[in-house]
């Protein structure tokens, strides 16, 4: 049996199946990137729900795996050279799983780097900006009388949606006919912006054509539907 005792996080969230990949996450826009990817590639895994509302990511066990205290994180018992690997940052995990399985990342070098550019576009731009819209529109920031911060992030989010709209004007997926980790990284954030955050009107989502069609295509994928609910909330 695989021994994961070298990872302190397993003391707080014991592995019932240590031979399977261990996922530490919550169904947030960042968390579902990895659960969707795992569902898409069919790699056996064991999910552990990390309650960020209870600050579980700031305990010593979780910080031992991700010193930045954010979900998602994984332990792969069958990492490089067959040795267990702990990994954090959703973008890095997507790339790792794509390379491990040979799925959802083009093998052609030029297309591979282009795909990674769109993954980093999500990581560096869409995620942070959409998240700020959520804070100022739905969460504590909505109480601020000064709406200039909210309006700044709304304007930038509209611009980013415009970039995505242009990209999708003549293709089904971000990389054309090929569904990739660029789509997996981005779907949950667009869904959250117009769904959970309720910011569709703010960013004029109804005025878009190609992004909504792309989101609908993505949400019809069975693996996406499953991944959006993993780990199960109590």
Short mmCIF file of C-alpha atoms in Angstrom, two decimals, residues 107-189:
data_model
loop_
_atom_site.label_atom_id
_atom_site.label_comp_id
_atom_site.label_asym_id
_atom_site.label_seq_id
_atom_site.Cartn_x
_atom_site.Cartn_y
_atom_site.Cartn_z
CA UNK A 107 1.44 17.91 -28.42
CA UNK A 108 2.46 20.26 -31.21
CA UNK A 109 4.92 22.66 -29.52
CA UNK A 110 3.47 25.85 -31.00
CA UNK A 111 -0.11 24.94 -30.09
CA UNK A 112 1.03 23.76 -26.67
CA UNK A 113 2.53 27.15 -25.85
CA UNK A 114 -0.50 28.96 -27.27
CA UNK A 115 -2.74 26.87 -25.00
CA UNK A 116 -0.56 27.71 -22.01
CA UNK A 117 -0.80 31.40 -22.88
CA UNK A 118 -4.59 31.19 -22.57
CA UNK A 119 -4.30 29.26 -19.32
CA UNK A 120 -2.07 32.02 -17.94
CA UNK A 121 -4.54 34.62 -19.28
CA UNK A 122 -7.14 33.05 -17.04
CA UNK A 123 -4.78 32.81 -14.09
CA UNK A 124 -3.39 36.34 -14.35
CA UNK A 125 -6.43 38.26 -15.59
CA UNK A 126 -9.83 36.59 -15.63
CA UNK A 127 -9.59 34.97 -12.20
CA UNK A 128 -8.32 38.00 -10.24
CA UNK A 129 -10.58 40.52 -11.99
CA UNK A 130 -13.76 38.44 -11.87
CA UNK A 131 -13.03 37.65 -8.24
CA UNK A 132 -12.82 41.35 -7.41
CA UNK A 133 -16.17 41.93 -9.11
CA UNK A 134 -17.60 39.22 -6.90
CA UNK A 135 -16.19 40.86 -3.78
CA UNK A 136 -17.47 44.33 -4.57
CA UNK A 137 -20.81 43.24 -6.03
CA UNK A 138 -21.88 40.25 -3.92
CA UNK A 139 -19.77 40.08 -0.79
CA UNK A 140 -18.49 42.59 1.80
CA UNK A 141 -17.42 45.14 -0.77
CA UNK A 142 -21.01 45.80 -1.78
CA UNK A 143 -21.43 47.83 1.41
CA UNK A 144 -18.78 50.32 0.35
CA UNK A 145 -20.32 53.67 -0.55
CA UNK A 146 -17.51 54.47 -2.95
CA UNK A 147 -18.33 52.47 -6.09
CA UNK A 148 -15.17 53.40 -7.96
CA UNK A 149 -13.32 50.18 -7.03
CA UNK A 150 -16.27 48.07 -8.16
CA UNK A 151 -16.63 50.03 -11.39
CA UNK A 152 -12.93 49.66 -12.14
CA UNK A 153 -13.08 45.87 -11.86
CA UNK A 154 -16.35 45.72 -13.78
CA UNK A 155 -14.83 47.70 -16.64
CA UNK A 156 -11.77 45.46 -16.74
CA UNK A 157 -13.92 42.32 -16.60
CA UNK A 158 -15.98 43.59 -19.53
CA UNK A 159 -12.76 44.16 -21.46
CA UNK A 160 -11.54 40.63 -20.68
CA UNK A 161 -14.85 39.15 -21.78
CA UNK A 162 -14.38 41.10 -25.00
CA UNK A 163 -10.98 39.46 -25.51
CA UNK A 164 -12.60 36.06 -25.02
CA UNK A 165 -15.51 36.99 -27.27
CA UNK A 166 -13.14 37.87 -30.09
CA UNK A 167 -11.15 34.71 -29.59
CA UNK A 168 -14.28 32.55 -29.80
CA UNK A 169 -15.80 34.33 -32.79
CA UNK A 170 -14.71 31.66 -35.25
CA UNK A 171 -14.06 28.63 -33.05
CA UNK A 172 -15.97 26.33 -30.68
CA UNK A 173 -13.20 26.21 -28.09
CA UNK A 174 -10.40 28.54 -27.12
CA UNK A 175 -7.97 26.49 -29.20
CA UNK A 176 -10.39 25.88 -32.07
CA UNK A 177 -11.83 22.40 -32.52
CA UNK A 178 -9.75 21.05 -29.63
CA UNK A 179 -11.09 21.28 -26.07
CA UNK A 180 -8.12 21.93 -23.78
CA UNK A 181 -7.07 22.94 -20.29
CA UNK A 182 -7.56 26.54 -21.44
CA UNK A 183 -11.30 25.90 -21.54
CA UNK A 184 -11.23 23.90 -18.31
CA UNK A 185 -9.44 26.75 -16.54
CA UNK A 186 -11.89 29.40 -17.73
CA UNK A 187 -15.37 27.83 -17.75
CA UNK A 188 -15.93 27.95 -14.00
CA UNK A 189 -14.96 31.61 -13.74
#
